Every structure is written in C-alpha cells, then in structure tokens.
PDB file of C-alpha atoms in Angstrom:
ATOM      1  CA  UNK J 152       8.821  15.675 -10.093  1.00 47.00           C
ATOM      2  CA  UNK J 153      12.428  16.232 -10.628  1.00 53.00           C
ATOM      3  CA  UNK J 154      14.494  13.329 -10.907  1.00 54.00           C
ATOM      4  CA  UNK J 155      17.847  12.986  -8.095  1.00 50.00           C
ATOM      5  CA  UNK J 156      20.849  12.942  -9.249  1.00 51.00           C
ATOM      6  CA  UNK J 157      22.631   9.650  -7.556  1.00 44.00           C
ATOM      7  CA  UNK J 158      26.161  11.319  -7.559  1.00 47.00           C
ATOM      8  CA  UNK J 159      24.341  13.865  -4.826  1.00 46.00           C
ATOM      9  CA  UNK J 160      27.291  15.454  -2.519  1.00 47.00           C
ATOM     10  CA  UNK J 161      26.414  16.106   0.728  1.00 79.00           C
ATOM     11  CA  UNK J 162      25.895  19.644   0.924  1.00 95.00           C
ATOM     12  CA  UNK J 163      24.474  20.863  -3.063  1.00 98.00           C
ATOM     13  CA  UNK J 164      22.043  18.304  -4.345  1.00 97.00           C
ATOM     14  CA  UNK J 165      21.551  18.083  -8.020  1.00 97.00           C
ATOM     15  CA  UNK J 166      18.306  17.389  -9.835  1.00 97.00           C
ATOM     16  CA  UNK J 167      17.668  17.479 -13.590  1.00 98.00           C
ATOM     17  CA  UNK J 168      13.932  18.479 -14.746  1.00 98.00           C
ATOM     18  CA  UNK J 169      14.101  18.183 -18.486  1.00 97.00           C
ATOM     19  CA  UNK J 170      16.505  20.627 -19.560  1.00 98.00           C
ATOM     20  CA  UNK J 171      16.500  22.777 -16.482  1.00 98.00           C
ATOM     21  CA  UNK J 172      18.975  22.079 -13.717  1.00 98.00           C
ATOM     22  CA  UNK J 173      17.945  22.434 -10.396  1.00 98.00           C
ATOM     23  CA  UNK J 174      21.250  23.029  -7.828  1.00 98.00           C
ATOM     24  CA  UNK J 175      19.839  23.472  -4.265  1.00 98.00           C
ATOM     25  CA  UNK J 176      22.327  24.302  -1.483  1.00 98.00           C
ATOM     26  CA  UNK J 177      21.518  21.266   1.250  1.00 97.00           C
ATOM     27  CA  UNK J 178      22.811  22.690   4.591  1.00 96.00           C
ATOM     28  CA  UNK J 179      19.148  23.826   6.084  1.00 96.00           C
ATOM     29  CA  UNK J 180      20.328  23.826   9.643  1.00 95.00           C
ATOM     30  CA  UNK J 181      22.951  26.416   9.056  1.00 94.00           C
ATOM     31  CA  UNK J 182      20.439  28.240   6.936  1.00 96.00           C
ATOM     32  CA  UNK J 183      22.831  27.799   4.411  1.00 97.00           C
ATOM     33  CA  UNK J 184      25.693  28.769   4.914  1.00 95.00           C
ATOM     34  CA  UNK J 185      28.222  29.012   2.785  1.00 95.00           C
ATOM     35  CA  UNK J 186      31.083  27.162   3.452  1.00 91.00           C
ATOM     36  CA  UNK J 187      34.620  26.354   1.093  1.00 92.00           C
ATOM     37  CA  UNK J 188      32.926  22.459   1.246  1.00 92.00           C
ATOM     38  CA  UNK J 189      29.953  24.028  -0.377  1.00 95.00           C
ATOM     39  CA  UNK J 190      31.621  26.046  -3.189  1.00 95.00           C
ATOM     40  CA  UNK J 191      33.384  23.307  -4.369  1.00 95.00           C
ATOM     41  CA  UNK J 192      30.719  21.148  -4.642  1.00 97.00           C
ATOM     42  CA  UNK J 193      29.128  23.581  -6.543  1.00 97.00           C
ATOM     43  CA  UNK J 194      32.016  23.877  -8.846  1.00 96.00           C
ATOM     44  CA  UNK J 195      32.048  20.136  -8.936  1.00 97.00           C
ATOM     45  CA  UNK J 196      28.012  19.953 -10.135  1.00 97.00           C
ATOM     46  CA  UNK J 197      29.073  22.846 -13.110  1.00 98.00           C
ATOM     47  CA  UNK J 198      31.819  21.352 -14.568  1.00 97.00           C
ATOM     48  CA  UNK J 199      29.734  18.375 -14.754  1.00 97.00           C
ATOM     49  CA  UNK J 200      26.267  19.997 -16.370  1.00 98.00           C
ATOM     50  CA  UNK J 201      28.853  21.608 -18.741  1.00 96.00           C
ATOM     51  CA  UNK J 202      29.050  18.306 -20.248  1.00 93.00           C
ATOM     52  CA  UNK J 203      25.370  17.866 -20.164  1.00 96.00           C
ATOM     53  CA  UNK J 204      22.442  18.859 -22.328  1.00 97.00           C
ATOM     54  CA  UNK J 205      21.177  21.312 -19.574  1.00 97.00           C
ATOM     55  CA  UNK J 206      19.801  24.294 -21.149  1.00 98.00           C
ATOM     56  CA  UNK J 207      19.502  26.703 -17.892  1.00 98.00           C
ATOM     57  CA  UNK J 208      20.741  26.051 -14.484  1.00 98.00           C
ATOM     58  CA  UNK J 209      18.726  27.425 -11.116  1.00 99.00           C
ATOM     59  CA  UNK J 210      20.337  27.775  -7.847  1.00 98.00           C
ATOM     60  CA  UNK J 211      17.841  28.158  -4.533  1.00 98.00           C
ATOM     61  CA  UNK J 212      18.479  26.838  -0.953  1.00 98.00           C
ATOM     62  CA  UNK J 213      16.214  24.185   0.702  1.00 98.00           C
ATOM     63  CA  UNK J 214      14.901  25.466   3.860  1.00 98.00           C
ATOM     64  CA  UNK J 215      14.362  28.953   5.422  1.00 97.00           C
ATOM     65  CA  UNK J 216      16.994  30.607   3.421  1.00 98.00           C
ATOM     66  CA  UNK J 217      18.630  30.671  -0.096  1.00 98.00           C
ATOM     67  CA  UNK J 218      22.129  31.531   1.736  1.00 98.00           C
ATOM     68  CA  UNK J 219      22.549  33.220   5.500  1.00 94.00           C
ATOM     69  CA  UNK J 220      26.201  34.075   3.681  1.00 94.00           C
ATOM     70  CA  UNK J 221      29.681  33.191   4.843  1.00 90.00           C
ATOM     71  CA  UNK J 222      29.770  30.736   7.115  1.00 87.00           C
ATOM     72  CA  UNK J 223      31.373  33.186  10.379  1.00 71.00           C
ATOM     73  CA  UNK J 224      30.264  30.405  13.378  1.00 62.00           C
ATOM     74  CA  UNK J 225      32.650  30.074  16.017  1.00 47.00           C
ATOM     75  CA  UNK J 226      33.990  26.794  14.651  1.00 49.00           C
ATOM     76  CA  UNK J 227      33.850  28.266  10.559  1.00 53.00           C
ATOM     77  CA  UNK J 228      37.470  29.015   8.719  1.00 55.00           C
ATOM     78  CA  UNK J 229      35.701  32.661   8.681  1.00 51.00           C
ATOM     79  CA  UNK J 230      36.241  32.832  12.739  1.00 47.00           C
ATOM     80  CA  UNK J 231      37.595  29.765  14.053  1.00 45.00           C
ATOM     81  CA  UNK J 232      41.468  29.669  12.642  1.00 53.00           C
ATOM     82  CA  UNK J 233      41.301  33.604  11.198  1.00 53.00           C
ATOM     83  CA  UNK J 234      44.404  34.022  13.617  1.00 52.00           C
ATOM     84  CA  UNK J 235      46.236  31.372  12.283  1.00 62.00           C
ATOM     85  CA  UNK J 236      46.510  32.984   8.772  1.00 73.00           C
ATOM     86  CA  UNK J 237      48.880  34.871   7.214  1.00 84.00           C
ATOM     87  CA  UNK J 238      47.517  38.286   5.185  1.00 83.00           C
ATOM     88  CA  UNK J 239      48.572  36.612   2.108  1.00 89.00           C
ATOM     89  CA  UNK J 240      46.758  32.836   3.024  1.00 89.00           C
ATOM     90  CA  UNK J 241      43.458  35.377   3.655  1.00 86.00           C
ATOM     91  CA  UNK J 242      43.988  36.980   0.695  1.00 88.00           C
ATOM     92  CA  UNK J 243      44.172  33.674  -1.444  1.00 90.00           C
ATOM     93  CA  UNK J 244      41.848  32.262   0.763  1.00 88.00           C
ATOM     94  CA  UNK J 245      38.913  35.334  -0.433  1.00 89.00           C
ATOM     95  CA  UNK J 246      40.613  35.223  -3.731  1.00 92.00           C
ATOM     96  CA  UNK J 247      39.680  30.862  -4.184  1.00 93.00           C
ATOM     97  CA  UNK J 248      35.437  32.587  -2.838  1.00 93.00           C
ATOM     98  CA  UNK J 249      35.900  34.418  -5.951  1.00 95.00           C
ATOM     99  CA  UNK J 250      37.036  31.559  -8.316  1.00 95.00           C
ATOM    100  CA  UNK J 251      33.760  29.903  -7.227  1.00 95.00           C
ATOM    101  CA  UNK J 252      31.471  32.290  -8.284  1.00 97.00           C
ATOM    102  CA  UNK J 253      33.591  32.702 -11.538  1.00 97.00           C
ATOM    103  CA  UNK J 254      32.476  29.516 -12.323  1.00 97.00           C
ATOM    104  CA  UNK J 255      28.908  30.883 -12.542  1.00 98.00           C
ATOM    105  CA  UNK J 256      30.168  33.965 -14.585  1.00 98.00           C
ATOM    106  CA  UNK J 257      31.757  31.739 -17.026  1.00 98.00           C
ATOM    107  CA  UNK J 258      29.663  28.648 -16.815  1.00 98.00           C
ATOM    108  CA  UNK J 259      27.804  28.435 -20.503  1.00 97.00           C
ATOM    109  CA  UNK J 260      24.643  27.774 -19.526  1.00 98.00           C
ATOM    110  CA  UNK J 261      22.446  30.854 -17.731  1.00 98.00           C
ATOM    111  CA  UNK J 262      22.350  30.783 -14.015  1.00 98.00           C
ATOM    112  CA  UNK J 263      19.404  32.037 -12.271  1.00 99.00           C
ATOM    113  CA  UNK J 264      19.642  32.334  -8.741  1.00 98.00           C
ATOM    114  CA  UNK J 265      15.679  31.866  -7.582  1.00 99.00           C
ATOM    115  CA  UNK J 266      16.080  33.511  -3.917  1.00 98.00           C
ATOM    116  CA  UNK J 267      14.011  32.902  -0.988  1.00 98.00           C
ATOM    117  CA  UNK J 268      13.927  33.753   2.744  1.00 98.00           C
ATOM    118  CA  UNK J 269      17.603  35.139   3.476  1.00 97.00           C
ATOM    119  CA  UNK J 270      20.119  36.186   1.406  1.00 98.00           C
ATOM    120  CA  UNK J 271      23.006  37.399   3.257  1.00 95.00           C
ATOM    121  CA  UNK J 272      26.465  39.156   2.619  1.00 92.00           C
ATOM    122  CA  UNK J 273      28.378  36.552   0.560  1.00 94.00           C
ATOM    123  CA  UNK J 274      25.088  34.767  -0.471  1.00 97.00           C
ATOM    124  CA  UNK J 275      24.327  38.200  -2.660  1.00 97.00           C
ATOM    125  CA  UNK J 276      28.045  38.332  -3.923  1.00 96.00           C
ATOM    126  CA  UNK J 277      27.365  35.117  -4.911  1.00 97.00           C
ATOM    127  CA  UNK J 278      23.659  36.189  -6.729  1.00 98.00           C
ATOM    128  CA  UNK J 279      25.531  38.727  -8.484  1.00 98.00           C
ATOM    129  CA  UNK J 280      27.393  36.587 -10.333  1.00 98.00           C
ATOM    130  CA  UNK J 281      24.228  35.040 -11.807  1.00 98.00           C
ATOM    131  CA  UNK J 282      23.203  35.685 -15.399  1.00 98.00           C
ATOM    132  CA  UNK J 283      19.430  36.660 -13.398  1.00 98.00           C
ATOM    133  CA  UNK J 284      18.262  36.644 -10.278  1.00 98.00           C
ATOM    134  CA  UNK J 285      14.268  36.174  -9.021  1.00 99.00           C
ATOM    135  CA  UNK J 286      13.240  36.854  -5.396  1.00 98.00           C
ATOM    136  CA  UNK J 287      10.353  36.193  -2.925  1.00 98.00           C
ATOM    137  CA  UNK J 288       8.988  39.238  -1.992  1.00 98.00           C
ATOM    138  CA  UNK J 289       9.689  38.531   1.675  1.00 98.00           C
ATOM    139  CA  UNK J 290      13.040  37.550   1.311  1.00 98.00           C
ATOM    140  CA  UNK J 291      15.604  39.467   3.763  1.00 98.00           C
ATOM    141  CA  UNK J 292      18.902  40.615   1.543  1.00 98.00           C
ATOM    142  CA  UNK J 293      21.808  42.353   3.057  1.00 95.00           C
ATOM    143  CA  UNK J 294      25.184  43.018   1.390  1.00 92.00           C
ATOM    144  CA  UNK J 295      27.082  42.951   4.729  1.00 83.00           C
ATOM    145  CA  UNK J 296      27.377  40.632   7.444  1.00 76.00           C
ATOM    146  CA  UNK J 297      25.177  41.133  10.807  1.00 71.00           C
ATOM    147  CA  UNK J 298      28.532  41.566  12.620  1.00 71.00           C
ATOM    148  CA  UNK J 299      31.151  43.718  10.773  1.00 72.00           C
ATOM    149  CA  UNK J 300      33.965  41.303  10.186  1.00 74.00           C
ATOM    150  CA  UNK J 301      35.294  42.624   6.787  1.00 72.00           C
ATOM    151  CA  UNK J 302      35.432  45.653   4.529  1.00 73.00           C
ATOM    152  CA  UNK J 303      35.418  46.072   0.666  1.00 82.00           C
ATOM    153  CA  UNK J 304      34.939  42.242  -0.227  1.00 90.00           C
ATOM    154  CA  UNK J 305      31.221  42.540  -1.432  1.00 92.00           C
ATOM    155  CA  UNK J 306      29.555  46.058  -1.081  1.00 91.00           C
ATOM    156  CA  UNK J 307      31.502  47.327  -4.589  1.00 93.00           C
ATOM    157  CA  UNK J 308      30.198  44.578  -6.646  1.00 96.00           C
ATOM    158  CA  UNK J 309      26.655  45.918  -5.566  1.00 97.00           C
ATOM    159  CA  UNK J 310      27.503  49.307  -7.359  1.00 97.00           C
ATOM    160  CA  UNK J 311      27.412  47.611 -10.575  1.00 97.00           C
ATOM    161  CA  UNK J 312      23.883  46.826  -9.805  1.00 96.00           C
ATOM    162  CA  UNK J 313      21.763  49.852  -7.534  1.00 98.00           C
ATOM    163  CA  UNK J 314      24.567  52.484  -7.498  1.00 97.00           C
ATOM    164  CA  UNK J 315      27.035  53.400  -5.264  1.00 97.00           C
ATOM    165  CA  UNK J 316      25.267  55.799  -2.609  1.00 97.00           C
ATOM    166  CA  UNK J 317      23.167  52.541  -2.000  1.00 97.00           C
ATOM    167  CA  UNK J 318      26.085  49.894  -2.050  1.00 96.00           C
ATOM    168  CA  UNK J 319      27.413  52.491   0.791  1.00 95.00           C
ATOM    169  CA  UNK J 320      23.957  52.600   2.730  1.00 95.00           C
ATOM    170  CA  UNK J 321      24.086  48.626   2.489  1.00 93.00           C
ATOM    171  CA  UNK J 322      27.115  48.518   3.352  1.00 91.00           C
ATOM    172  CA  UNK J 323      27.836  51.166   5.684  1.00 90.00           C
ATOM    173  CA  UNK J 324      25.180  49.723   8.615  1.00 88.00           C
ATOM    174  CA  UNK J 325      25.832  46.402   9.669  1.00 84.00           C
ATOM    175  CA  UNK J 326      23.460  43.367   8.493  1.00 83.00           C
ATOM    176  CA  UNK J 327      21.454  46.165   6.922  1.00 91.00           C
ATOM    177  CA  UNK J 328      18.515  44.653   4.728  1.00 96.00           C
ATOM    178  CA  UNK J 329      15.926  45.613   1.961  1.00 98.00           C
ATOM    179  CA  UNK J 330      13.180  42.957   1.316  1.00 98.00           C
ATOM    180  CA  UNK J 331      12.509  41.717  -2.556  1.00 98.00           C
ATOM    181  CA  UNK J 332      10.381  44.431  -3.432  1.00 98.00           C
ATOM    182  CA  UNK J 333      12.730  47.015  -2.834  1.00 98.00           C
ATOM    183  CA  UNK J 334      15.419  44.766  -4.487  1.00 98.00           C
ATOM    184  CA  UNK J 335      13.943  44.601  -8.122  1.00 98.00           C
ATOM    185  CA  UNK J 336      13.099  48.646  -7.408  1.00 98.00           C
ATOM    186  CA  UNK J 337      17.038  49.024  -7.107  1.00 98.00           C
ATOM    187  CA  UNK J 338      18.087  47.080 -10.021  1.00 98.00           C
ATOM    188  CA  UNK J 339      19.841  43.835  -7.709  1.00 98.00           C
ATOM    189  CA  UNK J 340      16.978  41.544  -8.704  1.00 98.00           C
ATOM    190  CA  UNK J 341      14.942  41.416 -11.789  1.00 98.00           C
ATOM    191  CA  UNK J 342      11.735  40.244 -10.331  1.00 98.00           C
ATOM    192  CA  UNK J 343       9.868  39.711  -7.169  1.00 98.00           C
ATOM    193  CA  UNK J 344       6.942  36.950  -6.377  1.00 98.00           C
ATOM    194  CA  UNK J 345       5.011  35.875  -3.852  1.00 98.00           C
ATOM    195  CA  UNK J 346       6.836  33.029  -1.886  1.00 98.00           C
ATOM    196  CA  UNK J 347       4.718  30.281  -2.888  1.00 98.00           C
ATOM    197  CA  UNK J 348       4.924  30.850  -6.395  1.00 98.00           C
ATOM    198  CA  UNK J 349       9.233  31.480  -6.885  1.00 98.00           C
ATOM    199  CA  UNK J 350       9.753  28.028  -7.921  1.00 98.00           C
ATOM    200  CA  UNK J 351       7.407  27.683 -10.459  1.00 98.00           C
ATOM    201  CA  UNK J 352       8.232  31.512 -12.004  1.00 98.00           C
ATOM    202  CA  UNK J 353      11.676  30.052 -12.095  1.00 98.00           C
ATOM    203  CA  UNK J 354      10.933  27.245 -13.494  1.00 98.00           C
ATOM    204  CA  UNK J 355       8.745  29.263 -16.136  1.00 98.00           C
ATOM    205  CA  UNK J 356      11.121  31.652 -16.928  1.00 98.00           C
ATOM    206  CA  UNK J 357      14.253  28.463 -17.435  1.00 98.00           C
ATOM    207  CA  UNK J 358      11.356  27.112 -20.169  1.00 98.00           C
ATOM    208  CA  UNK J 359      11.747  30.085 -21.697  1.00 98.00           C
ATOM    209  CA  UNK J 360      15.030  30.372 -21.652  1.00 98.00           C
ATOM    210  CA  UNK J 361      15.303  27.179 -23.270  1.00 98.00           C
ATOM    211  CA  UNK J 362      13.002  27.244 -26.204  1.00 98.00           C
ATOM    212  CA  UNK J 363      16.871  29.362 -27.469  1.00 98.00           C
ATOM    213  CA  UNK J 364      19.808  26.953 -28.876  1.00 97.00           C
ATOM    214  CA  UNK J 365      22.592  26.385 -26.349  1.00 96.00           C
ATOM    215  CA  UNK J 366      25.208  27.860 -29.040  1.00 97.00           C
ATOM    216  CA  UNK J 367      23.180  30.959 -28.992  1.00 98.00           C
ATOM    217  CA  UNK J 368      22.540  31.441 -25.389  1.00 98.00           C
ATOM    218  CA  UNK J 369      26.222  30.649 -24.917  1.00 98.00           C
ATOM    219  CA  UNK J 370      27.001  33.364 -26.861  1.00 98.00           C
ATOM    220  CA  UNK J 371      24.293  35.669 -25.553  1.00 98.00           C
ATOM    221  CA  UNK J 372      25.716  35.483 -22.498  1.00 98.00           C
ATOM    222  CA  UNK J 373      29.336  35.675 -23.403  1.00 98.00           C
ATOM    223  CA  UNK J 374      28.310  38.958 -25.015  1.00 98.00           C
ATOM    224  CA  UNK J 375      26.513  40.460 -22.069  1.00 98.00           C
ATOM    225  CA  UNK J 376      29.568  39.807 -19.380  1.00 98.00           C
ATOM    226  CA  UNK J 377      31.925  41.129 -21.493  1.00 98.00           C
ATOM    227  CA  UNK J 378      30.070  44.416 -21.220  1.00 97.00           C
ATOM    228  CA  UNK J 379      30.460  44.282 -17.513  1.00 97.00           C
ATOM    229  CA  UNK J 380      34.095  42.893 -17.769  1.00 97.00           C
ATOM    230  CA  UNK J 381      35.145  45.998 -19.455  1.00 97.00           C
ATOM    231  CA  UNK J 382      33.460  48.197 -16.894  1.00 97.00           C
ATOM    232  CA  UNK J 383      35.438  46.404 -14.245  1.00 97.00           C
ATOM    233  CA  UNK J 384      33.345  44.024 -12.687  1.00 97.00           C
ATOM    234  CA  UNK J 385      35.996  40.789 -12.182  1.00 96.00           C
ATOM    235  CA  UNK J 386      38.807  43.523 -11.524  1.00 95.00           C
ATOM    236  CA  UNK J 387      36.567  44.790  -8.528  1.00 95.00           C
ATOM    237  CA  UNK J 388      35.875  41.329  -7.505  1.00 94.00           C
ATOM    238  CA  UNK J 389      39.659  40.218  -7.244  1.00 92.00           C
ATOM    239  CA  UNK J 390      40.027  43.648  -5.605  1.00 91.00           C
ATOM    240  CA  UNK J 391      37.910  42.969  -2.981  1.00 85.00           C
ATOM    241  CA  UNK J 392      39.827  39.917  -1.678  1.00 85.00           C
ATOM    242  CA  UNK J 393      42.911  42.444  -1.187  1.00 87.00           C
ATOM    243  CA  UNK J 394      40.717  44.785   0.723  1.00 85.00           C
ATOM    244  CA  UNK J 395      39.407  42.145   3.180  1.00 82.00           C
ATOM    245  CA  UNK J 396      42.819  40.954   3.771  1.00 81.00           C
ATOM    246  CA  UNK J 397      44.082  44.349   4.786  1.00 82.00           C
ATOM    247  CA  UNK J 398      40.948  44.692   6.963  1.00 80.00           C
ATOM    248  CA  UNK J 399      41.144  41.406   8.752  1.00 80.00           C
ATOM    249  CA  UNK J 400      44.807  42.003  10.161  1.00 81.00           C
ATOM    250  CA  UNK J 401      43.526  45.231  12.036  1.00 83.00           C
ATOM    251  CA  UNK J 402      42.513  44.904  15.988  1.00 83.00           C
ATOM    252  CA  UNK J 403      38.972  45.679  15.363  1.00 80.00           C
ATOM    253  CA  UNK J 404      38.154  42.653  13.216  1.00 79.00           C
ATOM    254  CA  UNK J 405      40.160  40.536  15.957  1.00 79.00           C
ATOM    255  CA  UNK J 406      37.444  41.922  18.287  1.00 80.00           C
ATOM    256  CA  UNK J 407      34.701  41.481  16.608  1.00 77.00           C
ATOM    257  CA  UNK J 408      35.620  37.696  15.758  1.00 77.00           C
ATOM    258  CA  UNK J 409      36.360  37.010  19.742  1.00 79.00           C
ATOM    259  CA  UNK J 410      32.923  38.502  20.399  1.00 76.00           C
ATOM    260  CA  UNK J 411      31.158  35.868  17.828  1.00 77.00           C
ATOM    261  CA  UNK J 412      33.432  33.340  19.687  1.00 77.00           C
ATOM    262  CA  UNK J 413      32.778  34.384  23.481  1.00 80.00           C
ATOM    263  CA  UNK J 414      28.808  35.157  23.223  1.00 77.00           C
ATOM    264  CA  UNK J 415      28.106  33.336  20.011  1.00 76.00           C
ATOM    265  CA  UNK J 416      26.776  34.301  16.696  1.00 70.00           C
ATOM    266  CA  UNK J 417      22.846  35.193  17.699  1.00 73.00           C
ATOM    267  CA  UNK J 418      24.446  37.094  20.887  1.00 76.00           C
ATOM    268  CA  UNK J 419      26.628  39.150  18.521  1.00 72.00           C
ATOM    269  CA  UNK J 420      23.985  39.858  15.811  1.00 71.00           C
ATOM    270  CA  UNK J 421      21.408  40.955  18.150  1.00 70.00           C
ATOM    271  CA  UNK J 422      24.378  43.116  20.044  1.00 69.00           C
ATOM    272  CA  UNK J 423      24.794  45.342  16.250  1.00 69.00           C
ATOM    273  CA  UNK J 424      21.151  45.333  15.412  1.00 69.00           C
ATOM    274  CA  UNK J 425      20.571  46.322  18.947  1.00 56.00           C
TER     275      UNK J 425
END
C-alpha cells in the first residue's frame, strides 16, 4: 500500500509508491470540484515532488469522479461574487486557472491523469495539460459546463486533441458528453479500461515509465511540448481567459448564474439537459 504523505493538505492528498506519485484530488462530496484552494495545493504538492526522486506523477480523484470541473455552486467564486469583478479581475482570475495547469505542462516529471467517473469542463482542460491521460471506459467527459456560463475558455484546447468540428460539437451543446471509449477513438485519451482495473494500468504504465532516467524523460518531455508550443497550444490557453472575460460581462451569463443561484445547480443542469 502506498505510504501518506504527513504534510497532506486538505483538499489533494499526496502518497508516494516507490517512484510513482500518487496526487488524488480529496473533495468527494463536491465530486471534485475544482476550486482556486485546490489548484494551489496542487501547485504546492509539484513544486515539492520536483525536489523529490519521483519518477512519474498520477493524478485521479477519490470518489465518484476524477473532477465534476469548475467549481460553479451558488456559494463558488465561479457564481457567488462573479458580479463583484471587474473584466480585468476575471480575466486574471481565468488567467491564475491557467498558471495551474502550467505547472503540469512544465512540471519535469510525466503527469498522467488516470480518469474515472466524471470529467467535466475544466477537469478536461486540466487533463489536457497532462503528458497522458488513461480513462475508465464508463467515465462521463464533457468539455463544457452543464449550464453555459462561459465561452472560448476550454473547447479550443480540445482542437489540439480530436479536431475542431468535434471541439465545436462538444462545445456547442451544453454539458455534452462522450464516454471513454469514444474518448481514446477521438484522440483526447490514449487508453480506455474497465473501471476496476484504471489504477493498476496506471500504475503499470508509471513502472514503465520509470524503468527511463529522469534526465531523459525530462527531456523527452521538454521535446514533445515544444512541438505543441509552436503550434499554439499555451497561446490558445492564455487566449481563452480573454474570451471568458468578454463573455462573462454580457446579460446572458448574468442569467444563467442567477438561475444556478435561484433553483440551484441540479435544478439548472437538469433545466439544459432537459
């Protein structure tokens, strides 16, 4: 069994199996979700394992769900105080998301996201900045949120991955989802397992991942990104917190956040997918 780390945060737990580093996002009762507390923890755990001997880092989610997404409850910095903000606070506010998942871009070690149950709208932003990602065949992945509260912040980054006419399909219908079959057919995952056997595949796969030298996985990897660098990909990314921005100062985001705050999230959801 993996050993705890004892400098656990509260909502990203850390355990070390030999040289694979297990990073499990610990919020089970929001399914998840991804909140600014969450990120930076995150941050926190790779800027220590930088330091370490870790060979390969895996991120998963205890619980139903790898990631539901941006946290956008009533109470969340996604709903809650969204009138409070000026265009250029949400902009930097989008822009400090995509810092975050930088860190996984740039971190030296490869990230594989191991994804179960849901991954939702900013929980596959955040997959695709993973060096590989492995899913449960049942798992439930949307690039938008259930309830259309943005525009342009994570659909383009999918084009990198299964094109754009499907980015736009994903993107285009609200909470729209393909299951992990279909996303290793597309080209947003690389492979697809049963659920009961995703942890040890991951695990399998980090072992062999780590029979390489650090130095030369470093550099692997270094390699590999800077293909996608010069094709745009971390331009796109920083685009997409202008985009959202723009989008959230119009009158129809304003309505759809006082719908998730007068009839609550599950009301809302089932009102789009209705």
């Amino acid at each position: 069994m993996p050993e705890t780390d004892p400098q656990d945060r509260a909502e990203v737990r850390l355990e070390r199996e030999g040289p694979i580093a297990w990073l499990t996002f610990d919020r089970p009762e929001r399914l998840n979700a991804l909140s600014m507390a969450m990120l930076d923890e995150l941050a926190d755990h790779l800027a220590d394992l930088e330091r370490s001997d870790a060979r390969v880092v895996i991120l998963r989610g205890a619980g139903k769900a790898f990631s539901a997404g941006y946290d956008v409850s009533s109470d969340s910095e996604e709903v809650g105080d969204a009138h409070t903000r000026s265009s250029v606070a949400d902009r930097d506010r989008q822009a400090t998301y995509i810092d975050r998942f930088t860190r996984i871009w740039r971190h030296p070690q490869p990230v594989i996201a191991a994804v179960h149950g849901y991954c939702m709208a900013g929980a596959t932003q955040l997959a695709l900045f993973c060096d590989i990602t492995v899913v449960a065949e049942d798992t439930q992945i949307a690039a938008s949120p259930a309830v259309p509260l943005g525009g342009g912040f994570i659909s383009p980054l999918w084009s990198f991955q299964v094109g754009p006419q499907r980015a736009k399909e994903m993107s285009f219908v609200a909470g729209r989802r393909i299951d992990g079959r279909t996303a290793v057919e597309w080209g947003f995952a690389n492979s697809a397992v049963p659920a009961a056997d995703l942890e040890q595949h991951a695990r399998d796969l980090a072992l062999s991942i780590a029979k390489t030298p650090a130095s030369i996985l470093r550099m692997k990897k270094l390699a590999i990104n800077r293909v996608q660098e010069m094709n745009g990909f971390l331009t796109v990314a920083g685009m997409g917190a202008d985009t959202d921005a723009l989008i959230h100062t119009t009158p129809d985001v304003a309505e759809m956040q006082e719908l998730v705050k007068e009839i609550g999230l599950k009301q809302a959801i089932a009102h789009f997918r209705g």
